[in-house]
mmCIF file of C-alpha atoms in Angstrom:
data_model
loop_
_atom_site.group_PDB
_atom_site.id
_atom_site.type_symbol
_atom_site.label_atom_id
_atom_site.label_comp_id
_atom_site.label_asym_id
_atom_site.label_seq_id
_atom_site.Cartn_x
_atom_site.Cartn_y
_atom_site.Cartn_z
ATOM 1 C CA MET A 1 21.080 24.688 79.464
ATOM 2 C CA ARG A 2 23.924 22.882 81.955
ATOM 3 C CA LYS A 3 22.349 22.141 85.675
ATOM 4 C CA VAL A 4 23.395 23.178 89.185
ATOM 5 C CA ILE A 5 24.276 20.349 91.173
ATOM 6 C CA VAL A 6 24.991 20.958 94.343
ATOM 7 C CA ASN A 7 27.492 18.494 96.224
ATOM 8 C CA GLU A 8 27.550 18.151 100.330
ATOM 9 C CA TRP A 9 28.503 16.340 103.122
ATOM 10 C CA MET A 10 26.308 16.721 105.669
ATOM 11 C CA SER A 11 25.174 15.235 109.200
ATOM 12 C CA LEU A 12 22.179 14.395 110.249
ATOM 13 C CA ASP A 13 20.716 17.072 111.417
ATOM 14 C CA GLY A 14 21.847 18.868 108.582
ATOM 15 C CA VAL A 15 25.430 20.756 109.345
ATOM 16 C CA VAL A 16 27.548 20.914 106.604
ATOM 17 C CA GLN A 17 30.331 23.201 108.055
ATOM 18 C CA ALA A 18 34.348 21.555 108.146
ATOM 19 C CA PRO A 19 33.527 18.209 107.057
ATOM 20 C CA GLY A 20 37.285 17.817 106.579
ATOM 21 C CA ALA A 21 39.444 19.262 108.824
ATOM 22 C CA PRO A 22 39.546 20.395 112.424
ATOM 23 C CA ASP A 23 40.600 24.129 111.763
ATOM 24 C CA GLU A 24 38.667 24.433 108.204
ATOM 25 C CA ASP A 25 36.321 26.517 109.643
ATOM 26 C CA THR A 26 36.055 27.376 113.216
ATOM 27 C CA SER A 27 33.686 30.164 112.530
ATOM 28 C CA GLY A 28 30.911 31.116 115.386
ATOM 29 C CA GLY A 29 32.665 28.563 117.772
ATOM 30 C CA PHE A 30 32.765 25.288 115.570
ATOM 31 C CA GLU A 31 34.708 22.714 117.460
ATOM 32 C CA HIS A 32 33.571 19.855 115.356
ATOM 33 C CA GLY A 33 35.714 20.358 111.877
ATOM 34 C CA GLY A 34 36.368 16.927 110.454
ATOM 35 C CA TRP A 35 33.395 15.052 111.460
ATOM 36 C CA HIS A 36 33.125 13.648 107.949
ATOM 37 C CA LEU A 37 36.362 11.904 107.512
ATOM 38 C CA PRO A 38 35.387 8.452 109.590
ATOM 39 C CA TYR A 39 32.308 7.920 107.333
ATOM 40 C CA PHE A 40 34.440 7.740 104.157
ATOM 41 C CA ASP A 41 34.565 4.294 102.475
ATOM 42 C CA ASP A 42 35.230 3.207 98.648
ATOM 43 C CA LEU A 43 31.856 3.920 97.559
ATOM 44 C CA SER A 44 31.418 7.217 98.936
ATOM 45 C CA GLN A 45 35.050 8.299 97.585
ATOM 46 C CA LYS A 46 34.432 6.537 93.732
ATOM 47 C CA ARG A 47 30.898 8.774 93.610
ATOM 48 C CA VAL A 48 33.112 12.168 94.598
ATOM 49 C CA VAL A 49 36.027 11.045 91.852
ATOM 50 C CA GLU A 50 33.068 10.443 89.685
ATOM 51 C CA ASN A 51 31.378 13.862 90.641
ATOM 52 C CA VAL A 52 33.997 16.071 89.957
ATOM 53 C CA ASN A 53 35.429 14.611 87.152
ATOM 54 C CA GLU A 54 31.804 14.980 85.426
ATOM 55 C CA ALA A 55 31.587 18.543 86.154
ATOM 56 C CA GLY A 56 32.029 21.172 83.193
ATOM 57 C CA GLY A 57 32.864 23.692 85.788
ATOM 58 C CA PHE A 58 33.232 24.693 89.629
ATOM 59 C CA LEU A 59 30.956 27.161 91.096
ATOM 60 C CA LEU A 60 32.405 28.106 94.772
ATOM 61 C CA GLY A 61 31.534 30.408 97.833
ATOM 62 C CA ARG A 62 34.806 32.533 98.703
ATOM 63 C CA ARG A 63 35.911 30.447 101.760
ATOM 64 C CA THR A 64 35.869 27.297 99.520
ATOM 65 C CA TYR A 65 38.298 28.676 96.571
ATOM 66 C CA GLU A 66 40.215 29.908 99.595
ATOM 67 C CA ILE A 67 40.641 26.342 101.088
ATOM 68 C CA PHE A 68 41.054 24.283 97.421
ATOM 69 C CA ALA A 69 42.928 26.992 96.146
ATOM 70 C CA ALA A 70 45.553 26.891 98.982
ATOM 71 C CA TYR A 71 45.425 22.627 98.604
ATOM 72 C CA TRP A 72 44.843 21.423 95.313
ATOM 73 C CA PRO A 73 47.394 23.016 93.000
ATOM 74 C CA ASN A 74 49.808 21.215 95.278
ATOM 75 C CA ALA A 75 48.125 18.307 95.304
ATOM 76 C CA SER A 76 50.403 14.655 95.670
ATOM 77 C CA GLU A 77 50.313 12.368 92.999
ATOM 78 C CA GLU A 78 48.118 10.050 93.926
ATOM 79 C CA GLU A 79 45.397 12.727 94.393
ATOM 80 C CA GLN A 80 45.502 13.607 90.679
ATOM 81 C CA VAL A 81 42.613 12.365 89.826
ATOM 82 C CA MET A 82 40.686 14.948 91.868
ATOM 83 C CA ALA A 83 43.237 17.738 91.135
ATOM 84 C CA GLU A 84 43.371 17.776 87.590
ATOM 85 C CA PRO A 85 39.978 18.294 86.558
ATOM 86 C CA LEU A 86 39.455 21.102 90.149
ATOM 87 C CA ASN A 87 42.937 22.684 88.704
ATOM 88 C CA THR A 88 41.750 22.908 84.780
ATOM 89 C CA ARG A 89 38.488 23.389 84.705
ATOM 90 C CA PRO A 90 36.467 27.133 85.249
ATOM 91 C CA LYS A 91 35.994 27.907 88.406
ATOM 92 C CA TYR A 92 32.864 30.417 89.220
ATOM 93 C CA VAL A 93 33.636 32.479 92.410
ATOM 94 C CA ALA A 94 31.067 33.796 94.511
ATOM 95 C CA SER A 95 32.518 36.696 97.095
ATOM 96 C CA ARG A 96 32.371 40.256 98.143
ATOM 97 C CA THR A 97 35.951 40.486 99.328
ATOM 98 C CA LEU A 98 38.382 39.073 96.652
ATOM 99 C CA SER A 99 39.021 41.145 93.172
ATOM 100 C CA GLU A 100 40.544 39.349 90.095
ATOM 101 C CA PRO A 101 42.750 38.356 88.874
ATOM 102 C CA LEU A 102 41.995 35.345 91.264
ATOM 103 C CA GLU A 103 45.326 33.613 91.592
ATOM 104 C CA TRP A 104 44.027 29.744 91.422
ATOM 105 C CA GLN A 105 44.753 28.697 87.273
ATOM 106 C CA ASN A 106 40.937 29.201 85.400
ATOM 107 C CA SER A 107 39.447 31.019 88.105
ATOM 108 C CA THR A 108 36.585 33.902 87.579
ATOM 109 C CA LEU A 109 35.589 35.980 90.142
ATOM 110 C CA LEU A 110 31.221 36.491 89.386
ATOM 111 C CA GLN A 111 30.456 39.791 88.555
ATOM 112 C CA GLY A 112 27.140 41.341 90.000
ATOM 113 C CA ASP A 113 24.532 40.022 91.360
ATOM 114 C CA VAL A 114 24.948 36.611 91.997
ATOM 115 C CA PRO A 115 21.916 34.843 91.323
ATOM 116 C CA GLU A 116 21.748 36.772 87.948
ATOM 117 C CA ALA A 117 25.168 35.682 87.353
ATOM 118 C CA VAL A 118 24.310 31.641 87.677
ATOM 119 C CA ALA A 119 21.728 31.745 86.216
ATOM 120 C CA ALA A 120 23.348 33.193 82.932
ATOM 121 C CA LEU A 121 25.818 30.563 83.279
ATOM 122 C CA LYS A 122 23.340 27.713 83.093
ATOM 123 C CA GLN A 123 22.285 29.229 80.247
ATOM 124 C CA GLU A 124 25.416 28.373 78.601
ATOM 125 C CA ASP A 125 26.170 25.350 76.472
ATOM 126 C CA GLY A 126 28.352 22.384 78.063
ATOM 127 C CA ALA A 127 28.833 20.329 81.196
ATOM 128 C CA ASP A 128 27.033 20.910 84.142
ATOM 129 C CA ILE A 129 28.460 23.195 86.917
ATOM 130 C CA HIS A 130 29.058 21.392 90.517
ATOM 131 C CA VAL A 131 28.810 23.607 93.857
ATOM 132 C CA ILE A 132 31.288 21.997 96.307
ATOM 133 C CA GLY A 133 30.863 22.988 100.406
ATOM 134 C CA SER A 134 29.836 27.088 99.911
ATOM 135 C CA SER A 135 27.516 26.940 102.583
ATOM 136 C CA GLN A 136 25.953 30.777 102.118
ATOM 137 C CA LEU A 137 26.062 30.434 98.203
ATOM 138 C CA VAL A 138 23.969 27.005 98.041
ATOM 139 C CA GLN A 139 21.840 29.162 100.562
ATOM 140 C CA ALA A 140 21.421 31.590 97.975
ATOM 141 C CA LEU A 141 21.289 29.510 95.074
ATOM 142 C CA LEU A 142 17.972 27.202 96.745
ATOM 143 C CA GLU A 143 16.402 30.361 97.334
ATOM 144 C CA HIS A 144 16.671 31.672 94.199
ATOM 145 C CA ASP A 145 15.490 27.930 92.297
ATOM 146 C CA LEU A 146 19.105 27.556 90.735
ATOM 147 C CA VAL A 147 19.830 24.028 92.283
ATOM 148 C CA ASP A 148 18.894 21.235 89.615
ATOM 149 C CA GLU A 149 20.169 18.561 92.133
ATOM 150 C CA LEU A 150 21.443 17.859 95.836
ATOM 151 C CA ARG A 151 24.100 15.087 96.101
ATOM 152 C CA LEU A 152 24.276 14.172 99.367
ATOM 153 C CA MET A 153 26.723 12.307 101.552
ATOM 154 C CA ILE A 154 24.284 11.892 104.591
ATOM 155 C CA ASP A 155 26.386 10.742 107.651
ATOM 156 C CA PRO A 156 24.700 9.083 110.869
ATOM 157 C CA LEU A 157 25.925 11.481 113.376
ATOM 158 C CA VAL A 158 23.986 14.310 115.328
ATOM 159 C CA LEU A 159 26.444 17.761 115.984
ATOM 160 C CA GLY A 160 24.314 20.027 117.147
ATOM 161 C CA ASP A 161 25.372 23.277 115.688
ATOM 162 C CA GLY A 162 27.230 24.740 112.450
ATOM 163 C CA LYS A 163 26.388 26.135 109.182
ATOM 164 C CA ARG A 164 23.637 24.220 107.399
ATOM 165 C CA ILE A 165 22.492 24.913 103.504
ATOM 166 C CA PHE A 166 18.568 24.915 104.664
ATOM 167 C CA ARG A 167 18.227 28.214 106.434
ATOM 168 C CA GLU A 168 15.605 28.440 109.556
ATOM 169 C CA GLY A 169 12.332 29.807 107.755
ATOM 170 C CA ALA A 170 13.158 29.250 104.319
ATOM 171 C CA ALA A 171 10.479 28.608 101.609
ATOM 172 C CA ARG A 172 8.934 25.108 101.459
ATOM 173 C CA ARG A 173 10.597 23.336 98.809
ATOM 174 C CA PRO A 174 9.574 19.325 97.961
ATOM 175 C CA LEU A 175 12.268 16.883 96.909
ATOM 176 C CA ARG A 176 12.181 13.975 95.250
ATOM 177 C CA LEU A 177 14.418 10.950 95.258
ATOM 178 C CA VAL A 178 16.469 10.715 92.068
ATOM 179 C CA ASP A 179 18.805 8.105 93.571
ATOM 180 C CA SER A 180 20.113 6.657 97.177
ATOM 181 C CA GLU A 181 22.740 3.722 98.591
ATOM 182 C CA ALA A 182 24.090 2.759 101.745
ATOM 183 C CA THR A 183 27.977 3.207 102.221
ATOM 184 C CA THR A 184 29.614 0.509 104.861
ATOM 185 C CA THR A 185 29.776 3.158 107.305
ATOM 186 C CA GLY A 186 26.017 3.649 107.693
ATOM 187 C CA ALA A 187 25.994 7.186 105.291
ATOM 188 C CA ILE A 188 23.203 7.630 102.823
ATOM 189 C CA LEU A 189 24.612 8.708 99.309
ATOM 190 C CA ALA A 190 20.949 10.860 97.764
ATOM 191 C CA THR A 191 20.369 12.720 94.865
ATOM 192 C CA TYR A 192 17.482 14.793 95.400
ATOM 193 C CA ALA A 193 15.872 17.351 92.545
ATOM 194 C CA PRO A 194 12.996 19.857 92.878
ATOM 195 C CA ALA A 195 9.552 18.069 92.723
ATOM 196 C CA GLU A 196 6.410 19.847 91.415
ATOM 197 C CA GLY A 197 4.149 21.547 93.551
#
Protein backbone atom coordinates (compact mmCIF):
# COMPACT_ATOMS: atom_id res chain seq x y z
CA MET A 1 0.00 0.00 0.00
CA ARG A 2 1.31 3.41 -0.98
CA LYS A 3 1.13 6.59 1.07
CA VAL A 4 -0.13 9.93 -0.16
CA ILE A 5 2.37 12.58 0.94
CA VAL A 6 1.45 16.27 0.63
CA ASN A 7 4.29 18.76 0.06
CA GLU A 8 3.39 22.41 0.67
CA TRP A 9 5.16 25.75 1.09
CA MET A 10 3.07 27.68 3.59
CA SER A 11 3.04 31.07 5.28
CA LEU A 12 2.70 31.21 9.06
CA ASP A 13 -1.01 31.98 8.65
CA GLY A 14 -1.54 28.95 6.40
CA VAL A 15 -1.50 30.50 2.92
CA VAL A 16 -0.19 28.24 0.13
CA GLN A 17 -1.21 30.31 -2.91
CA ALA A 18 1.38 31.32 -5.53
CA PRO A 19 4.57 30.73 -3.53
CA GLY A 20 6.85 30.68 -6.57
CA ALA A 21 6.12 33.65 -8.84
CA PRO A 22 4.14 36.92 -8.91
CA ASP A 23 1.86 35.73 -11.73
CA GLU A 24 1.60 32.09 -10.63
CA ASP A 25 -1.97 32.37 -9.31
CA THR A 26 -3.60 35.78 -8.99
CA SER A 27 -7.13 34.38 -8.56
CA GLY A 28 -9.20 36.12 -5.91
CA GLY A 29 -7.06 39.24 -6.43
CA PHE A 30 -4.03 37.64 -4.72
CA GLU A 31 -1.14 40.12 -4.94
CA HIS A 32 1.64 38.40 -2.97
CA GLY A 33 2.85 35.81 -5.53
CA GLY A 34 6.47 34.77 -5.15
CA TRP A 35 6.46 35.21 -1.36
CA HIS A 36 8.26 31.92 -0.66
CA LEU A 37 11.50 32.32 -2.63
CA PRO A 38 13.38 34.50 -0.10
CA TYR A 39 13.05 31.70 2.48
CA PHE A 40 14.81 29.02 0.43
CA ASP A 41 18.24 27.90 1.64
CA ASP A 42 20.49 24.89 1.00
CA LEU A 43 18.65 22.73 3.54
CA SER A 44 15.17 23.43 2.14
CA GLN A 45 16.39 22.99 -1.44
CA LYS A 46 17.96 19.63 -0.50
CA ARG A 47 14.65 18.55 1.08
CA VAL A 48 12.66 19.49 -2.05
CA VAL A 49 15.02 17.47 -4.26
CA GLU A 50 14.81 14.47 -1.89
CA ASN A 51 11.00 14.57 -1.85
CA VAL A 52 10.70 14.72 -5.63
CA ASN A 53 13.26 11.95 -6.14
CA GLU A 54 11.68 9.55 -3.63
CA ALA A 55 8.21 9.86 -5.17
CA GLY A 56 6.84 6.94 -7.16
CA GLY A 57 4.44 9.34 -8.86
CA PHE A 58 2.77 12.70 -8.48
CA LEU A 59 -0.83 13.67 -7.80
CA LEU A 60 -1.64 17.14 -9.11
CA GLY A 61 -4.59 19.48 -9.38
CA ARG A 62 -5.30 21.11 -12.73
CA ARG A 63 -3.64 24.47 -12.05
CA THR A 64 -0.44 22.93 -10.65
CA TYR A 65 -0.39 20.43 -13.53
CA GLU A 66 -0.64 23.21 -16.12
CA ILE A 67 2.13 25.27 -14.45
CA PHE A 68 4.43 22.23 -14.19
CA ALA A 69 3.64 20.94 -17.71
CA ALA A 70 4.57 24.32 -19.17
CA TYR A 71 7.87 24.49 -17.27
CA TRP A 72 9.52 21.16 -16.45
CA PRO A 73 9.75 19.60 -19.95
CA ASN A 74 11.90 22.61 -20.93
CA ALA A 75 13.95 22.87 -17.72
CA SER A 76 17.61 23.82 -17.87
CA GLU A 77 20.48 21.36 -17.44
CA GLU A 78 21.02 22.58 -13.86
CA GLU A 79 17.39 21.76 -13.02
CA GLN A 80 17.45 18.17 -14.29
CA VAL A 81 17.75 16.78 -10.74
CA MET A 82 14.14 17.95 -10.34
CA ALA A 83 12.99 17.80 -13.95
CA GLU A 84 13.94 14.18 -14.60
CA PRO A 85 11.67 12.60 -11.96
CA LEU A 86 8.88 15.12 -12.63
CA ASN A 87 9.00 14.44 -16.36
CA THR A 88 9.42 10.66 -16.33
CA ARG A 89 7.36 9.39 -13.38
CA PRO A 90 3.58 8.91 -13.47
CA LYS A 91 1.44 11.97 -12.92
CA TYR A 92 -2.20 11.61 -11.88
CA VAL A 93 -4.24 14.74 -12.55
CA ALA A 94 -7.50 15.75 -10.89
CA SER A 95 -9.50 18.03 -13.18
CA ARG A 96 -13.07 18.65 -14.26
CA THR A 97 -12.00 20.62 -17.35
CA LEU A 98 -9.00 18.82 -18.89
CA SER A 99 -9.47 15.86 -21.22
CA GLU A 100 -7.21 13.06 -22.37
CA PRO A 101 -4.75 12.72 -23.88
CA LEU A 102 -2.74 15.00 -21.58
CA GLU A 103 0.30 16.49 -23.29
CA TRP A 104 2.91 16.10 -20.52
CA GLN A 105 4.47 12.64 -20.76
CA ASN A 106 3.26 9.96 -18.34
CA SER A 107 0.23 12.02 -17.28
CA THR A 108 -3.18 10.43 -16.68
CA LEU A 109 -6.48 12.10 -15.89
CA LEU A 110 -8.15 10.60 -12.81
CA GLN A 111 -11.51 9.15 -13.80
CA GLY A 112 -14.73 9.38 -11.82
CA ASP A 113 -14.80 10.37 -8.17
CA VAL A 114 -11.37 11.76 -7.21
CA PRO A 115 -11.31 10.45 -3.61
CA GLU A 116 -12.26 6.97 -4.86
CA ALA A 117 -9.59 7.12 -7.58
CA VAL A 118 -6.94 8.21 -5.06
CA ALA A 119 -7.98 5.48 -2.61
CA ALA A 120 -7.51 2.96 -5.44
CA LEU A 121 -4.05 4.39 -6.27
CA LYS A 122 -3.06 3.97 -2.62
CA GLN A 123 -3.88 0.26 -2.82
CA GLU A 124 -1.37 -0.31 -5.62
CA ASP A 125 2.18 -1.50 -5.05
CA GLY A 126 5.05 0.92 -5.52
CA ALA A 127 6.66 4.00 -4.04
CA ASP A 128 4.59 6.71 -2.37
CA ILE A 129 2.58 9.29 -4.30
CA HIS A 130 3.49 12.92 -3.66
CA VAL A 131 1.12 15.87 -3.99
CA ILE A 132 2.75 19.22 -4.72
CA GLY A 133 0.77 22.45 -4.35
CA SER A 134 -2.76 21.73 -5.61
CA SER A 135 -4.59 23.37 -2.71
CA GLN A 136 -8.15 22.41 -3.73
CA LEU A 137 -7.13 18.79 -4.31
CA VAL A 138 -5.37 18.69 -0.92
CA GLN A 139 -8.52 20.00 0.78
CA ALA A 140 -10.53 17.13 -0.74
CA LEU A 141 -7.87 14.56 0.21
CA LEU A 142 -7.81 15.82 3.80
CA GLU A 143 -11.60 15.74 4.04
CA HIS A 144 -11.61 12.09 2.93
CA ASP A 145 -8.72 11.05 5.24
CA LEU A 146 -6.49 10.17 2.29
CA VAL A 147 -3.38 12.10 3.42
CA ASP A 148 -0.75 10.00 5.19
CA GLU A 149 1.83 12.75 5.66
CA LEU A 150 2.03 16.53 5.43
CA ARG A 151 5.52 17.83 4.64
CA LEU A 152 5.37 21.57 5.20
CA MET A 153 7.87 24.37 4.87
CA ILE A 154 6.37 27.07 7.08
CA ASP A 155 7.82 30.50 6.36
CA PRO A 156 8.01 33.24 9.04
CA LEU A 157 5.60 35.45 7.13
CA VAL A 158 1.95 36.43 7.54
CA LEU A 159 0.19 37.12 4.22
CA GLY A 160 -3.32 37.85 5.50
CA ASP A 161 -5.21 36.38 2.56
CA GLY A 162 -4.92 33.67 -0.06
CA LYS A 163 -5.73 30.02 -0.60
CA ARG A 164 -5.21 27.59 2.25
CA ILE A 165 -5.29 23.80 2.48
CA PHE A 166 -7.16 23.83 5.79
CA ARG A 167 -10.69 25.05 5.16
CA GLU A 168 -12.65 27.20 7.56
CA GLY A 169 -15.00 24.91 9.47
CA ALA A 170 -13.18 21.71 8.47
CA ALA A 171 -13.38 18.70 10.76
CA ARG A 172 -11.00 18.43 13.72
CA ARG A 173 -7.90 16.44 12.69
CA PRO A 174 -5.25 15.71 15.33
CA LEU A 175 -1.75 15.36 13.89
CA ARG A 176 1.54 14.16 15.34
CA LEU A 177 4.92 15.69 14.58
CA VAL A 178 7.15 13.17 12.80
CA ASP A 179 10.14 15.40 12.10
CA SER A 180 11.13 19.06 12.23
CA GLU A 181 14.11 21.23 11.41
CA ALA A 182 14.72 24.97 11.20
CA THR A 183 16.29 26.57 8.14
CA THR A 184 18.82 29.41 8.13
CA THR A 185 16.04 31.77 6.97
CA GLY A 186 13.81 31.07 9.98
CA ALA A 187 11.43 28.72 8.17
CA ILE A 188 10.43 25.41 9.73
CA LEU A 189 10.51 22.13 7.82
CA ALA A 190 7.89 20.02 9.56
CA THR A 191 6.44 16.60 8.78
CA TYR A 192 3.09 15.64 10.32
CA ALA A 193 1.07 12.45 10.17
CA PRO A 194 -2.48 11.74 11.38
CA ALA A 195 -2.70 11.03 15.11
CA GLU A 196 -5.17 8.78 16.84
CA GLY A 197 -8.09 10.48 18.56
